[in-house]
Amino acid sequence: MKLLAHILCLCLALSLSWADHHEPGQGHGSSKHPDHGHDHDHAHDHDHAHGHDHAHGGPDRCRGIEMDAATVNEEGIPYFFKGDYIFKGFHGKAELANKTFAELDDHHHLGHVDAAFLMHYEDEPTHHDRIFFFLDNHVFSYYKHKLEVGYPKLISEVFPKIPDHLDAAVECPNPECDEDSVIFFKGNDIYHYNVKTKEVTEKEFKNMPNCTSAFRFMEHYYCFHGHSFSKFDPKTGEVHGKYPKEARDYFMRCSKFSEDSDHVERERCSRVHLDAITSDDAGNIYAFRSHHFLRKDANDTLTVDTIESDFKELHSEVDAVFSYDGHLHMIKDNQVYVYKTGEPHTLVAGYPKSVKEDLGLDGPITAAFVCEDHHIAHVLKGHDIYDVELKVTPRAATNKRPVSVFKKIDAAMCGPGGVKVIVGNHFYHFASTMAFVASKALPEEHKVSLELFGCDH
Ligand SMILES: *[C@@H]1O[C@H](CO)[C@@H](O)[C@H](O)[C@H]1NC(C)=O
Ligand SMILES: *[C@@H]1O[C@H](CO)[C@@H](O)[C@H](O)[C@H]1NC(C)=O
Ligand SMILES: *[C@@H]1O[C@H](CO)[C@@H](O)[C@H](O)[C@H]1NC(C)=O
């Protein structure tokens, strides 16, 4: 019954974007996450079960903590605040907030941030792309991570009629709100602040819990309370669907999830980046994230399992995967593991081998993919792409070219429809490897959770 519900739901969601994604025999691809400092920390990952990281001093978000404030920065990277600490992105360790926002301390004993939001209104050049922080009765405005001259100011001066000691704040541009607005939360009082006219409308969000932080992400609105969250309609405060949900399941990358976590629901809807993705000759897609992988069959059935259960030798956290000739080639750190595509996935004798021996270049690898029935693995490493002719031994990585269109890449796959490149929770489509490498401008962005896995919320 549960499985059926997933299938129905997926079909509905996919009908929106059917042509683009239902490509039987779709690609052979892969990837990982390279140069993102806080990102790929195997050692720390195993520590999560032990909770607080004393050596480092910061809180551990995988233990289920209530955040004080949340916002995205001007590049769309999420920032979560807890006490003196900031968490950047959806995983990694806590850092001292004053390392990034130094002056928060000079003017005020930091301790905690009440609320934060990103003002992103191009019509408001004096406030555009500012991150505002609220501490007690003061507001701080940061532009490119520097405190603006004249700040901190009193909240009553900058946002008249908005109370002190806020709980949460979130930006709400037109048309998601009727006017370009900021929504402020204090207890169960809700204030819609019109950025242009400075008018304030008080609202009642009847079905919403009191938010301790609020967050706009991919045009959706989330109210966090405890370590749960509810998605809400910013105009009315209505909550549709089954909420609250566990924040760790969607907005954090943790090695362990609660017993009652719905693995399929979580993995298809998670906003956390993928490590690697590929599809086999039969058109089954395999997507890897941390300790789990999600398989989408050619008939669109989704299943989720731990990497450990199917690819025991790999354990978790792959860097790149491509499929070729009935096998999944999985790369982790400096090793390549080759598994048979069919179940059970058995490791081919002689593997793991070093990346150097198997592909002719040194690991770690960012992503790798093979297009249709070609015999070339396209291997991304840092900002370069190499070709590895798979029918030739010993293998050599040749034809090194820079990839300039992305600052970082998480995963990539290829199929008859072309190359899909995954960055964070978005993917980008290119007609061919050549088009991808030559590209100077980002093509249209697509949502991974919605358009690849049919998560509609
Ligand atoms: C940053 O905050 C920590 C903890 O509150 C404090 O010990 C440290 O001195 C601060 N650093 C700066 C540069 O203000
Ligand atoms: C929400 O905030 C109001 C104050 O505005 C308070 O009276 C109420 O108890 C709070 N509700 C919860 C569940 O904490
Ligand atoms: C989809 O295909 C898989 C095998 O690839 C099979 O196990 C499953 O039963 C199929 N589901 C449906 C609904 O046809």
PDB file of N, CA and C in Angstrom, residues 280 286 326 339-346:
ATOM      1  N   ASP A 280      22.049   2.691 -15.269  1.00  0.00           N
ATOM      2  CA  ASP A 280      22.613   1.518 -15.935  1.00  0.00           C
ATOM      3  C   ASP A 280      21.980   1.328 -17.314  1.00  0.00           C
ATOM      4  N   TYR A 286      20.691   5.272 -10.246  1.00  0.00           N
ATOM      5  CA  TYR A 286      21.208   5.112  -8.885  1.00  0.00           C
ATOM      6  C   TYR A 286      21.747   6.465  -8.432  1.00  0.00           C
ATOM      7  N   GLY A 326      27.470  -3.180 -18.153  1.00  0.00           N
ATOM      8  CA  GLY A 326      26.866  -4.043 -17.145  1.00  0.00           C
ATOM      9  C   GLY A 326      27.481  -3.939 -15.760  1.00  0.00           C
ATOM     10  N   TYR A 339      31.237  -3.120  -9.471  1.00  0.00           N
ATOM     11  CA  TYR A 339      30.201  -4.072  -9.085  1.00  0.00           C
ATOM     12  C   TYR A 339      29.365  -4.455 -10.289  1.00  0.00           C
ATOM     13  N   LYS A 340      28.899  -5.688 -10.297  1.00  0.00           N
ATOM     14  CA  LYS A 340      27.920  -6.107 -11.305  1.00  0.00           C
ATOM     15  C   LYS A 340      26.644  -5.309 -11.122  1.00  0.00           C
ATOM     16  N   THR A 341      25.992  -4.946 -12.212  1.00  0.00           N
ATOM     17  CA  THR A 341      24.771  -4.159 -12.117  1.00  0.00           C
ATOM     18  C   THR A 341      23.643  -4.964 -11.487  1.00  0.00           C
ATOM     19  N   GLY A 342      23.488  -6.233 -11.874  1.00  0.00           N
ATOM     20  CA  GLY A 342      22.369  -7.038 -11.376  1.00  0.00           C
ATOM     21  C   GLY A 342      22.501  -7.357  -9.900  1.00  0.00           C
ATOM     22  N   GLU A 343      21.365  -7.759  -9.293  1.00  0.00           N
ATOM     23  CA  GLU A 343      21.383  -8.064  -7.861  1.00  0.00           C
ATOM     24  C   GLU A 343      21.712  -9.547  -7.641  1.00  0.00           C
ATOM     25  N   PRO A 344      22.453  -9.905  -6.604  1.00  0.00           N
ATOM     26  CA  PRO A 344      23.128  -8.946  -5.732  1.00  0.00           C
ATOM     27  C   PRO A 344      24.320  -8.304  -6.437  1.00  0.00           C
ATOM     28  N   HIS A 345      24.669  -7.109  -6.012  1.00  0.00           N
ATOM     29  CA  HIS A 345      25.788  -6.396  -6.626  1.00  0.00           C
ATOM     30  C   HIS A 345      27.094  -6.968  -6.086  1.00  0.00           C
ATOM     31  N   THR A 346      27.700  -7.863  -6.855  1.00  0.00           N
ATOM     32  CA  THR A 346      28.944  -8.445  -6.348  1.00  0.00           C
ATOM     33  C   THR A 346      30.143  -7.678  -6.881  1.00  0.00           C
TER      34      THR A 346
END
